[in-house]
């Protein structure tokens, strides 16, 4: 046994220590409180104090020492310089001091009516100590750890503790980054380090701030706090993407305005931070739009919004901006130029004037000259910007599709200083203008934009070098362009080719040799407007028209709404007091009132249903009778009664006022913005339908202008998916109403709310109600209309197939109806008011912008969300169907829609609803195009390609569910229709014309 125990060490204890070895409570001596404050003279001593949970007085001394070292022995120490000791000090401040002392340091007081922090100096010292890359990383690490702890926590107590910790750190981070000079201070502190360390530290700062690492972690922490906190937690600004981007932009702007331009590496570091910040991806209001409210369809990047304001500032601001832009990478320079183009396009919105006068362009020449001056400053002599602006003009997806011609005039005014650039733009545009694939597959909206650029550049080249333009018109490039245009199957494409041919011929040929097609279409206001583009001669002017506050659109001045009593009746704070009650003896008058006939008892009044008369609200607003009153009501989102009245009366008021004066037309766009952005704040009954009817009324009051505006808002506006869907619904229903389908669609687009006093047994249980509810209540108006049309198109095919199955026609008995019975069943002829404007106002703005967004953003665009893409395709199909088979531009609409459907067919495998929408589009094309021979001649390739794809898609569908059977029936109907066309025109499809 002795070998098992081996002594390791031997210790001797005194006799006194041995006596105290028993298990008895030992009283630890408590040091007497010191009569004075501690003295901190070294960072090691400061670290010891911070770790010992110091009282507030000791913490004050320590923070003062760390913020401003007072000891000469530690003059080389600075808490802003990264190092092992600095990391320990900052860790102690973040982990030990902030959780225990931040609430105290953040207490507020007031003196002389002004609020302030009670411990402002100590709070400022604490924030100064941790305002460094070490402090930011430490707070970020604590936030991540607390987030992970909260996600893994199972007990409510642990979750509650984590919530409080996250609140403290979020508040501390918001206070740490508050101000416009934070980034500049971080850059200044870099001078304390060696050059190699400066670059590494600044790269880390760019990652935390410029790439949004702090924003993402703070947003996640704020979301978790709101989910798990019993009280509503006000989201800090550092967790709000919009406010965070504005903070970054404001810091960069203020830093640029006050920095020393000669400082080594300053502009390079600033440019790197700005370049990363441009990718944060938050949109704000346009810098040229001096409006007090947010305008969702006039948005550019938030950071660019602040930076571009420098161009409208002083000369020194512009010089500093130019120096910064020169330092940025070529990719970032192009991003800044794109932002300037998007912002200026909202301001310079000159379009087709109501008259065909040739001097229309002089009305806004000052604004175009100002925009040209702005772009000239951004482009300057930067080769990357010059190449990008030329590519923007000549590329198949650029040139501001859907915007007014003003932005293109401004760009060409900038390029007019260089003869070579103008000739290059003209040649590239002319080459693209005559390309057969471009003519056949590009949207009409895109081709119109490039026609404008071609004519504008031709006018400038003619004035600078008429010989060069004459050589171009004699070249094969020009001759092929005009020939291919005249041979195009699209009427609009041919018309654009004729316009270009006549205009260029008038510039270079003698009067007796000018090209003249002598057709009526070339004498319309639209054609004259295109011909007048070559006469435009813009110049680079002054920036004054673009300055903040200049040329602000007048807004309706409304008085601020008076403070109303409670929107909905609520109980009063105290009991109502009765002043006096008086009894009147009326026995003497009874005999005189016996022969009086009493009034009937009035119906019950909901307003007088309260027993306490003081609770009845008598000052309810009246229905608006003017459009300005309607706008006031819609803006007053804090008043329940006004919102309800505005929504319920707006459709009838707008329709009634449309034909009287310009009250509606002058405010149509403002009404449209209010309706699209309106939120159901009060959970109103039938809110969506009332808002939809208001948007339909706005479109119908000015369809030529408002339908393209809604199409533009669908793509460019900063709206939710629900709001975008309502835009599509409004476009489709308004188009059908113009076509004469108002009575047919009334039952499908109006939801009658269930009465509040309906007997409970009259309504099915919720599960059964969903099954037997109407199609509109389940899916919406667009789905209901598409389903109805699909059934209408398939029914003749099904009846024909059933009739063929019963036997040969010779054995069947046919009954003939009388002429009177046939005439009685015949529907009266209606005028299709949509056919004349369907292509230019409804269809092409949607397809043209879809093509531009597809080229710019790819399938990652929000429009490619299954719900939106389905509604978008069905909307186009409904507009095409409503326009009818006799629409003049039906071939162009068919070509664009067919190309679009084939382009998105790959999405059908991801979502069944998209496949159903594509099939509905194909069926609509086949149904509307009654001239099957023309369809085979123009779209023979698309026809056979569609037949193959639908056949494959039909085979991939499963049977069993009702929805799948509907899709299969639609696909089968398409195959039958295409089969009939192919069988009838098979020889034409293979090119054999001998039998015709």
Coordinates of C-alpha atoms in Angstrom, one line a residue, residues 213-782:
X213 CA -21.8 44.8 -41.9
X214 CA -22.8 46.9 -38.9
X215 CA -26.2 47.6 -40.5
X216 CA -27.0 43.9 -41.1
X217 CA -26.1 42.8 -37.5
X218 CA -28.0 45.8 -36.0
X219 CA -31.1 45.1 -38.1
X220 CA -31.1 41.5 -37.0
X221 CA -30.7 42.4 -33.4
X222 CA -33.5 45.0 -33.6
X223 CA -35.8 42.5 -35.2
X224 CA -35.2 39.9 -32.5
X225 CA -35.8 42.6 -29.8
X226 CA -39.1 43.5 -31.3
X227 CA -40.1 39.9 -31.6
X228 CA -39.3 38.9 -28.0
X229 CA -39.9 42.2 -26.1
X230 CA -43.3 42.7 -24.5
X231 CA -43.0 46.5 -25.1
X232 CA -42.7 48.1 -28.5
X233 CA -39.0 48.9 -29.0
X234 CA -38.2 51.9 -31.1
X235 CA -35.9 50.8 -33.9
X236 CA -32.6 52.6 -33.7
X237 CA -31.4 54.5 -36.7
X238 CA -28.4 52.3 -37.2
X239 CA -30.8 49.4 -37.9
X240 CA -32.8 51.3 -40.5
X241 CA -31.3 50.9 -44.0
X242 CA -32.5 54.3 -45.3
X243 CA -31.3 56.3 -42.3
X244 CA -28.0 54.4 -42.2
X245 CA -27.3 55.2 -45.8
X246 CA -28.1 58.8 -45.2
X247 CA -25.7 58.8 -42.3
X248 CA -22.9 57.4 -44.5
X249 CA -23.6 59.9 -47.3
X250 CA -23.7 62.8 -44.9
X251 CA -20.4 61.8 -43.3
X252 CA -18.7 61.5 -46.6
X253 CA -20.1 64.8 -47.8
X254 CA -19.1 66.7 -44.7
X255 CA -15.7 65.1 -44.7
X256 CA -15.2 66.0 -48.4
X257 CA -16.2 69.6 -47.8
X258 CA -13.8 70.2 -44.9
X259 CA -10.8 68.0 -45.7
X260 CA -7.3 68.9 -46.8
X261 CA -7.2 67.8 -50.5
X262 CA -3.4 67.5 -50.3
X263 CA -3.5 64.9 -47.6
X264 CA -1.8 61.7 -48.7
X265 CA -4.2 58.9 -49.5
X266 CA -7.3 60.8 -48.3
X267 CA -9.2 60.9 -51.6
X268 CA -8.2 57.3 -52.4
X269 CA -9.6 56.1 -49.0
X270 CA -12.7 58.3 -49.4
X271 CA -13.3 57.0 -52.9
X272 CA -13.0 53.3 -51.8
X273 CA -15.6 53.9 -49.0
X274 CA -18.0 55.7 -51.3
X275 CA -17.7 53.0 -54.0
X276 CA -18.7 50.3 -51.4
X277 CA -21.5 52.5 -50.1
X278 CA -23.0 52.8 -53.5
X279 CA -23.8 49.0 -53.3
X280 CA -25.9 49.2 -50.1
X281 CA -29.0 49.4 -52.4
X282 CA -31.4 51.8 -50.7
X283 CA -33.4 54.2 -52.8
X284 CA -34.4 57.7 -51.7
X285 CA -36.0 60.8 -53.2
X286 CA -34.5 62.5 -56.2
X287 CA -32.1 65.3 -55.4
X288 CA -33.9 67.6 -57.9
X289 CA -37.3 66.9 -56.4
X290 CA -37.8 69.5 -53.7
X291 CA -40.9 67.9 -52.3
X292 CA -41.7 67.4 -48.6
X293 CA -43.2 64.0 -49.0
X294 CA -41.6 60.8 -50.3
X295 CA -42.2 60.2 -54.0
X296 CA -41.7 56.6 -54.7
X297 CA -41.4 56.8 -58.5
X298 CA -38.6 59.5 -58.4
X299 CA -36.0 57.5 -56.5
X300 CA -32.3 57.1 -56.9
X301 CA -29.7 55.6 -54.5
X302 CA -29.7 57.4 -51.1
X303 CA -25.9 57.8 -51.1
X304 CA -25.9 59.2 -54.6
X305 CA -28.6 61.5 -53.7
X306 CA -26.4 63.3 -51.1
X307 CA -23.3 63.2 -53.2
X308 CA -24.8 64.6 -56.3
X309 CA -26.1 67.6 -54.4
X310 CA -22.5 68.8 -54.4
X311 CA -22.8 69.6 -58.1
X312 CA -25.5 72.1 -57.3
X313 CA -23.4 73.7 -54.6
X314 CA -20.6 76.2 -54.6
X315 CA -17.6 76.2 -57.0
X316 CA -15.5 74.7 -54.2
X317 CA -17.9 71.9 -53.7
X318 CA -17.9 71.1 -57.4
X319 CA -14.1 71.1 -57.5
X320 CA -13.9 68.7 -54.5
X321 CA -16.6 66.4 -56.1
X322 CA -14.6 66.4 -59.3
X323 CA -11.4 65.4 -57.5
X324 CA -13.2 62.6 -55.7
X325 CA -14.8 61.3 -58.9
X326 CA -11.5 61.3 -60.6
X327 CA -10.1 59.1 -57.9
X328 CA -13.0 56.5 -58.1
X329 CA -12.8 53.3 -60.1
X330 CA -14.3 53.3 -63.6
X331 CA -17.1 51.1 -62.5
X332 CA -18.1 53.5 -59.7
X333 CA -17.8 56.5 -62.1
X334 CA -20.4 54.8 -64.3
X335 CA -22.6 54.2 -61.3
X336 CA -22.5 57.9 -60.4
X337 CA -23.3 58.8 -64.1
X338 CA -26.3 56.4 -64.1
X339 CA -27.6 58.0 -61.0
X340 CA -27.4 61.4 -62.5
X341 CA -29.2 60.3 -65.6
X342 CA -32.0 58.7 -63.7
X343 CA -32.4 61.8 -61.5
X344 CA -32.3 64.2 -64.4
X345 CA -34.8 62.1 -66.5
X346 CA -37.4 62.9 -63.8
X347 CA -36.9 66.6 -64.1
X348 CA -36.5 67.0 -67.9
X349 CA -39.7 65.4 -69.0
X350 CA -40.4 67.1 -72.3
X351 CA -42.6 64.9 -74.5
X352 CA -44.9 65.2 -77.4
X353 CA -46.6 68.7 -77.2
X354 CA -50.3 69.1 -77.9
X355 CA -49.6 71.1 -81.0
X356 CA -47.4 70.2 -83.9
X357 CA -45.4 73.5 -84.0
X358 CA -41.8 73.1 -84.9
X359 CA -40.6 75.5 -82.1
X360 CA -42.0 73.4 -79.2
X361 CA -38.6 72.5 -78.0
X362 CA -37.7 76.1 -77.0
X363 CA -40.3 76.0 -74.2
X364 CA -38.0 73.9 -72.0
X365 CA -34.6 74.7 -73.5
X366 CA -33.4 76.3 -70.3
X367 CA -34.1 73.2 -68.3
X368 CA -32.4 71.0 -71.0
X369 CA -29.4 73.3 -71.0
X370 CA -29.1 73.0 -67.2
X371 CA -29.3 69.2 -67.4
X372 CA -26.6 69.3 -70.1
X373 CA -24.4 71.4 -67.9
X374 CA -24.9 69.0 -65.0
X375 CA -24.0 66.0 -67.2
X376 CA -21.1 67.8 -68.7
X377 CA -19.6 68.4 -65.3
X378 CA -20.1 64.7 -64.3
X379 CA -18.7 63.4 -67.6
X380 CA -15.9 66.0 -68.1
X381 CA -12.8 64.4 -69.7
X382 CA -13.3 61.1 -68.0
X383 CA -12.9 58.4 -70.7
X384 CA -15.0 55.8 -68.7
X385 CA -17.9 58.2 -68.5
X386 CA -17.6 59.3 -72.1
X387 CA -17.7 55.7 -73.3
X388 CA -20.6 54.9 -71.0
X389 CA -22.8 57.8 -72.2
X390 CA -22.3 56.8 -75.8
X391 CA -23.1 53.2 -74.9
X392 CA -26.1 54.4 -73.0
X393 CA -27.4 56.1 -76.2
X394 CA -26.8 53.3 -78.6
X395 CA -27.3 50.1 -76.6
X396 CA -30.4 48.1 -77.1
X397 CA -31.5 48.5 -73.5
X398 CA -30.5 52.1 -72.7
X399 CA -31.3 55.7 -73.8
X400 CA -33.9 56.2 -71.0
X401 CA -36.7 53.9 -72.3
X402 CA -40.1 55.3 -71.2
X403 CA -38.7 58.7 -70.2
X404 CA -39.2 62.0 -72.1
X405 CA -37.0 63.1 -74.9
X406 CA -35.5 65.8 -72.8
X407 CA -32.9 63.6 -71.2
X408 CA -31.7 62.5 -74.6
X409 CA -31.6 66.1 -75.8
X410 CA -29.4 66.9 -72.8
X411 CA -27.0 64.1 -73.5
X412 CA -26.6 64.9 -77.2
X413 CA -26.1 68.6 -76.3
X414 CA -23.1 67.5 -74.2
X415 CA -21.7 65.3 -77.0
X416 CA -22.3 68.1 -79.6
X417 CA -18.9 69.6 -78.6
X418 CA -17.2 66.7 -80.2
X419 CA -17.9 66.1 -83.9
X420 CA -16.3 62.6 -83.7
X421 CA -18.6 61.5 -80.9
X422 CA -21.8 62.8 -82.7
X423 CA -20.8 60.9 -85.9
X424 CA -20.0 57.8 -84.0
X425 CA -23.5 57.9 -82.3
X426 CA -25.2 58.5 -85.6
X427 CA -23.5 55.6 -87.4
X428 CA -24.1 53.1 -84.5
X429 CA -27.7 54.1 -84.1
X430 CA -28.3 53.9 -87.9
X431 CA -26.7 50.5 -88.0
X432 CA -28.9 49.3 -85.2
X433 CA -31.9 51.0 -86.7
X434 CA -31.7 48.8 -89.8
X435 CA -30.8 45.5 -88.2
X436 CA -33.4 42.9 -89.1
X437 CA -33.3 41.1 -85.8
X438 CA -33.6 44.4 -83.9
X439 CA -36.6 45.4 -86.1
X440 CA -38.3 42.1 -85.5
X441 CA -37.7 41.5 -81.8
X442 CA -37.1 44.8 -80.1
X443 CA -40.0 46.5 -78.3
X444 CA -41.7 49.3 -80.2
X445 CA -41.0 51.6 -77.3
X446 CA -37.3 50.9 -77.6
X447 CA -37.3 51.5 -81.3
X448 CA -39.1 54.8 -80.9
X449 CA -36.4 56.0 -78.5
X450 CA -33.6 55.1 -80.8
X451 CA -35.4 56.8 -83.7
X452 CA -35.4 60.0 -81.6
X453 CA -31.7 59.6 -81.0
X454 CA -31.1 59.0 -84.7
X455 CA -33.0 62.1 -85.8
X456 CA -31.4 64.3 -83.1
X457 CA -27.9 63.3 -83.9
X458 CA -28.6 63.7 -87.6
X459 CA -29.6 67.3 -87.0
X460 CA -26.4 68.0 -85.1
X461 CA -24.2 66.3 -87.7
X462 CA -25.9 68.2 -90.5
X463 CA -25.1 71.5 -88.9
X464 CA -21.5 70.6 -88.2
X465 CA -20.6 68.7 -91.3
X466 CA -23.3 68.4 -94.0
X467 CA -20.9 66.5 -96.3
X468 CA -20.5 63.8 -93.7
X469 CA -24.2 63.3 -93.4
X470 CA -24.5 63.2 -97.2
X471 CA -21.9 60.5 -97.4
X472 CA -23.8 58.5 -94.7
X473 CA -27.0 58.7 -96.7
X474 CA -25.3 57.5 -99.8
X475 CA -23.7 54.5 -98.0
X476 CA -25.1 51.0 -97.9
X477 CA -25.7 51.3 -94.2
X478 CA -28.4 53.9 -94.7
X479 CA -29.9 52.2 -97.8
X480 CA -30.1 48.8 -96.0
X481 CA -31.7 50.5 -93.0
X482 CA -34.5 52.1 -95.0
X483 CA -35.0 49.0 -97.1
X484 CA -35.3 46.7 -94.1
X485 CA -37.7 49.1 -92.4
X486 CA -40.0 49.3 -95.4
X487 CA -39.9 45.5 -95.7
X488 CA -40.9 45.0 -92.0
X489 CA -44.2 43.4 -91.2
X490 CA -44.9 45.8 -88.4
X491 CA -46.8 48.9 -89.4
X492 CA -45.1 51.1 -86.7
X493 CA -41.7 49.9 -87.8
X494 CA -42.4 50.8 -91.4
X495 CA -43.7 54.2 -90.4
X496 CA -40.5 55.0 -88.4
X497 CA -38.5 54.0 -91.4
X498 CA -40.4 56.3 -93.7
X499 CA -40.0 59.2 -91.2
X500 CA -36.2 58.7 -91.1
X501 CA -36.0 58.4 -94.8
X502 CA -38.0 61.5 -95.5
X503 CA -36.2 63.6 -92.8
X504 CA -32.6 62.6 -93.9
X505 CA -33.5 63.1 -97.5
X506 CA -34.8 66.6 -96.8
X507 CA -31.4 67.4 -95.1
X508 CA -29.1 66.4 -97.9
X509 CA -31.2 66.2 -101.2
X510 CA -32.4 69.0 -103.4
X511 CA -36.1 70.0 -103.1
X512 CA -37.0 68.2 -106.4
X513 CA -35.2 65.0 -105.3
X514 CA -36.5 64.7 -101.7
X515 CA -38.0 61.4 -100.7
X516 CA -41.8 61.7 -100.2
X517 CA -44.0 58.6 -99.6
X518 CA -47.2 60.7 -99.8
X519 CA -49.2 58.8 -97.2
X520 CA -51.6 60.1 -94.7
X521 CA -49.8 58.7 -91.7
X522 CA -46.8 61.0 -92.3
X523 CA -49.0 64.1 -91.9
X524 CA -50.2 63.4 -88.3
X525 CA -49.0 65.4 -85.3
X526 CA -46.9 62.4 -84.2
X527 CA -45.0 62.2 -87.5
X528 CA -44.6 66.0 -87.6
X529 CA -43.1 65.9 -84.1
X530 CA -40.6 63.3 -85.1
X531 CA -39.6 65.3 -88.2
X532 CA -39.1 68.4 -86.0
X533 CA -36.4 66.7 -83.9
X534 CA -33.7 67.5 -86.5
X535 CA -34.3 71.2 -85.9
X536 CA -33.5 71.0 -82.2
X537 CA -30.3 72.8 -81.3
X538 CA -29.7 72.6 -77.5
X539 CA -26.6 74.0 -75.8
X540 CA -24.8 73.6 -72.4
X541 CA -26.2 76.3 -70.2
X542 CA -26.4 77.3 -66.5
X543 CA -27.3 75.1 -63.5
X544 CA -29.6 77.7 -62.0
X545 CA -32.9 76.0 -63.2
X546 CA -31.8 72.8 -61.4
X547 CA -30.9 74.5 -58.1
X548 CA -32.9 73.5 -55.0
X549 CA -36.1 75.4 -54.8
X550 CA -36.1 76.4 -58.5
X551 CA -39.1 75.4 -60.7
X552 CA -40.8 73.5 -58.0
X553 CA -44.1 72.2 -59.2
X554 CA -47.0 74.0 -57.5
X555 CA -48.8 72.0 -55.0
X556 CA -52.3 72.4 -53.6
X557 CA -52.1 74.4 -50.4
X558 CA -54.2 72.9 -47.8
X559 CA -54.8 74.0 -44.3
X560 CA -53.5 71.6 -41.6
X561 CA -56.4 69.4 -40.4
X562 CA -57.8 70.7 -37.1
X563 CA -57.4 68.4 -34.2
X564 CA -60.4 66.2 -34.1
X565 CA -61.8 64.4 -31.2
X566 CA -61.3 60.7 -30.9
X567 CA -61.7 59.1 -34.4
X568 CA -63.9 56.4 -33.0
X569 CA -66.2 57.0 -30.0
X570 CA -64.5 56.0 -26.7
X571 CA -65.6 56.3 -23.2
X572 CA -64.8 59.6 -21.4
X573 CA -62.4 59.9 -18.6
X574 CA -65.0 60.8 -16.0
X575 CA -68.8 60.4 -15.6
X576 CA -70.9 63.0 -17.4
X577 CA -72.4 65.6 -15.0
X578 CA -76.1 66.6 -15.2
X579 CA -76.5 70.3 -14.6
X580 CA -80.2 70.3 -13.7
X581 CA -83.5 68.4 -14.1
X582 CA -86.8 70.2 -14.2
X583 CA -90.2 68.6 -14.2
X584 CA -93.0 70.3 -16.1
X585 CA -96.7 69.7 -15.3
X586 CA -98.4 69.2 -18.6
X587 CA -101.8 68.0 -17.5
X588 CA -103.5 71.2 -18.5
X589 CA -102.5 70.8 -22.2
X590 CA -103.6 67.2 -22.7
X591 CA -107.1 68.1 -23.9
X592 CA -105.7 70.4 -26.5
X593 CA -103.3 67.8 -28.0
X594 CA -105.9 64.9 -28.4
X595 CA -106.7 65.8 -32.0
X596 CA -103.0 66.1 -33.1
X597 CA -101.6 63.3 -35.2
X598 CA -98.3 62.1 -33.9
X599 CA -95.2 61.6 -36.2
X600 CA -94.1 58.1 -37.0
X601 CA -91.2 56.7 -35.1
X602 CA -88.0 57.4 -37.1
X603 CA -85.6 54.7 -38.1
X604 CA -82.7 53.9 -35.9
X605 CA -79.6 56.1 -36.4
X606 CA -76.2 54.5 -35.8
X607 CA -74.9 57.9 -34.7
X608 CA -77.5 58.2 -31.9
X609 CA -77.2 54.7 -30.7
X610 CA -75.1 55.7 -27.7
X611 CA -77.0 56.1 -24.5
X612 CA -74.6 58.9 -23.4
X613 CA -75.2 61.8 -25.7
X614 CA -71.7 63.2 -25.1
X615 CA -70.2 60.2 -26.9
X616 CA -72.0 61.0 -30.2
X617 CA -69.7 62.6 -32.7
X618 CA -71.6 65.4 -34.5
X619 CA -68.9 67.1 -36.5
X620 CA -68.3 64.4 -39.1
X621 CA -66.8 65.7 -42.4
X622 CA -69.0 66.0 -45.5
X623 CA -68.4 64.3 -48.8
X624 CA -65.9 66.1 -51.0
X625 CA -67.3 68.0 -53.9
X626 CA -64.1 69.2 -55.5
X627 CA -60.9 67.4 -56.5
X628 CA -58.8 69.6 -54.2
X629 CA -61.0 68.5 -51.3
X630 CA -60.6 64.9 -52.3
X631 CA -56.8 65.3 -52.3
X632 CA -57.0 66.8 -48.9
X633 CA -59.0 64.0 -47.6
X634 CA -56.7 61.3 -49.0
X635 CA -53.6 63.0 -47.5
X636 CA -55.2 63.2 -44.1
X637 CA -54.3 59.7 -43.0
X638 CA -54.9 60.5 -39.4
X639 CA -58.6 61.0 -39.8
X640 CA -60.7 57.8 -40.1
X641 CA -63.9 59.5 -41.4
X642 CA -62.0 61.5 -44.1
X643 CA -60.2 58.4 -45.4
X644 CA -63.4 56.4 -45.6
X645 CA -65.4 59.2 -47.3
X646 CA -62.6 59.9 -49.8
X647 CA -62.4 56.2 -50.8
X648 CA -66.1 55.7 -51.1
X649 CA -66.8 58.9 -53.1
X650 CA -63.6 59.2 -55.2
X651 CA -64.7 57.0 -58.2
X652 CA -68.0 58.8 -58.8
X653 CA -66.5 62.2 -58.1
X654 CA -63.5 61.7 -60.5
X655 CA -65.8 60.3 -63.3
X656 CA -68.3 63.1 -62.8
X657 CA -65.6 65.8 -63.0
X658 CA -63.7 64.3 -65.9
X659 CA -65.8 66.0 -68.6
X660 CA -66.0 69.4 -66.8
X661 CA -63.0 71.6 -67.1
X662 CA -59.4 70.6 -66.2
X663 CA -59.8 70.0 -62.5
X664 CA -59.3 66.2 -62.8
X665 CA -56.7 66.3 -65.6
X666 CA -54.6 68.9 -63.8
X667 CA -54.3 66.7 -60.7
X668 CA -54.6 63.2 -62.3
X669 CA -50.9 62.3 -61.5
X670 CA -51.2 63.4 -57.9
X671 CA -54.4 61.5 -57.4
X672 CA -52.7 58.4 -58.9
X673 CA -49.8 58.6 -56.5
X674 CA -52.1 58.9 -53.5
X675 CA -54.2 55.9 -54.6
X676 CA -51.3 53.7 -55.3
X677 CA -49.5 54.5 -52.1
X678 CA -52.5 54.4 -49.8
X679 CA -52.4 52.0 -46.9
X680 CA -55.3 50.3 -45.1
X681 CA -54.5 51.9 -41.8
X682 CA -58.0 51.6 -40.3
X683 CA -58.9 48.1 -41.7
X684 CA -61.8 49.5 -43.7
X685 CA -64.4 47.1 -45.2
X686 CA -63.8 46.7 -48.9
X687 CA -60.7 48.9 -48.9
X688 CA -58.9 47.2 -51.8
X689 CA -62.0 47.4 -54.1
X690 CA -62.6 51.1 -53.3
X691 CA -58.9 52.0 -53.9
X692 CA -59.0 50.0 -57.1
X693 CA -62.1 51.8 -58.4
X694 CA -60.4 55.1 -57.7
X695 CA -57.3 54.1 -59.7
X696 CA -59.5 52.9 -62.6
X697 CA -61.3 56.3 -62.6
X698 CA -58.0 58.1 -62.7
X699 CA -56.8 56.1 -65.7
X700 CA -60.1 56.6 -67.6
X701 CA -60.0 60.4 -67.1
X702 CA -56.8 60.6 -69.2
X703 CA -55.9 57.2 -70.7
X704 CA -53.3 58.5 -73.1
X705 CA -51.2 59.9 -70.3
X706 CA -52.2 58.0 -67.2
X707 CA -51.9 54.5 -68.6
X708 CA -48.2 54.9 -69.4
X709 CA -47.7 56.5 -66.0
X710 CA -49.1 53.5 -64.2
X711 CA -47.0 51.2 -66.4
X712 CA -43.9 53.2 -65.5
X713 CA -44.8 53.2 -61.8
X714 CA -45.2 49.4 -61.8
X715 CA -41.5 49.0 -62.8
X716 CA -39.8 52.0 -61.3
X717 CA -41.8 52.8 -58.2
X718 CA -40.7 51.8 -54.7
X719 CA -43.9 49.9 -53.9
X720 CA -44.8 46.5 -52.4
X721 CA -45.9 43.5 -54.4
X722 CA -49.5 44.0 -53.4
X723 CA -49.5 47.6 -54.6
X724 CA -47.9 46.6 -57.9
X725 CA -50.6 43.9 -58.4
X726 CA -53.3 46.5 -57.9
X727 CA -51.6 48.6 -60.6
X728 CA -51.9 45.7 -63.0
X729 CA -55.5 45.1 -62.0
X730 CA -56.4 48.7 -62.6
X731 CA -54.8 48.7 -66.0
X732 CA -56.5 45.5 -67.2
X733 CA -60.0 46.5 -65.9
X734 CA -59.8 50.1 -67.3
X735 CA -58.7 48.7 -70.6
X736 CA -61.7 46.4 -70.7
X737 CA -64.0 49.2 -69.7
X738 CA -62.7 51.3 -72.6
X739 CA -63.4 48.3 -74.9
X740 CA -67.0 48.1 -73.8
X741 CA -66.8 45.3 -71.2
X742 CA -67.9 47.4 -68.2
X743 CA -71.2 45.6 -67.7
X744 CA -69.6 42.2 -68.0
X745 CA -66.8 43.0 -65.5
X746 CA -69.1 44.6 -62.9
X747 CA -69.9 41.4 -61.2
X748 CA -66.3 40.2 -61.2
X749 CA -64.6 43.4 -60.0
X750 CA -67.0 44.5 -57.1
X751 CA -67.0 42.5 -53.9
X752 CA -70.1 43.1 -51.8
X753 CA -69.2 43.1 -48.1
X754 CA -71.2 40.8 -45.9
X755 CA -73.6 42.7 -43.6
X756 CA -72.5 43.0 -40.0
X757 CA -75.9 41.8 -38.8
X758 CA -76.1 38.7 -41.1
X759 CA -77.4 35.6 -39.4
X760 CA -74.4 33.3 -38.5
X761 CA -76.0 30.2 -40.0
X762 CA -76.1 31.8 -43.4
X763 CA -72.4 31.6 -43.7
X764 CA -70.5 28.4 -44.2
X765 CA -67.6 27.4 -41.9
X766 CA -64.3 29.0 -42.8
X767 CA -62.9 25.8 -44.4
X768 CA -66.0 25.3 -46.6
X769 CA -66.3 29.0 -47.3
X770 CA -62.8 29.0 -48.9
X771 CA -63.9 26.1 -51.2
X772 CA -67.2 27.6 -52.4
X773 CA -66.1 31.3 -52.4
X774 CA -66.2 33.1 -55.7
X775 CA -63.1 33.1 -57.9
X776 CA -62.6 36.8 -57.2
X777 CA -62.5 36.4 -53.5
X778 CA -59.9 33.7 -53.8
X779 CA -57.6 35.0 -56.4
X780 CA -58.5 38.5 -57.5
X781 CA -60.0 40.2 -60.5
X782 CA -57.3 39.4 -63.0

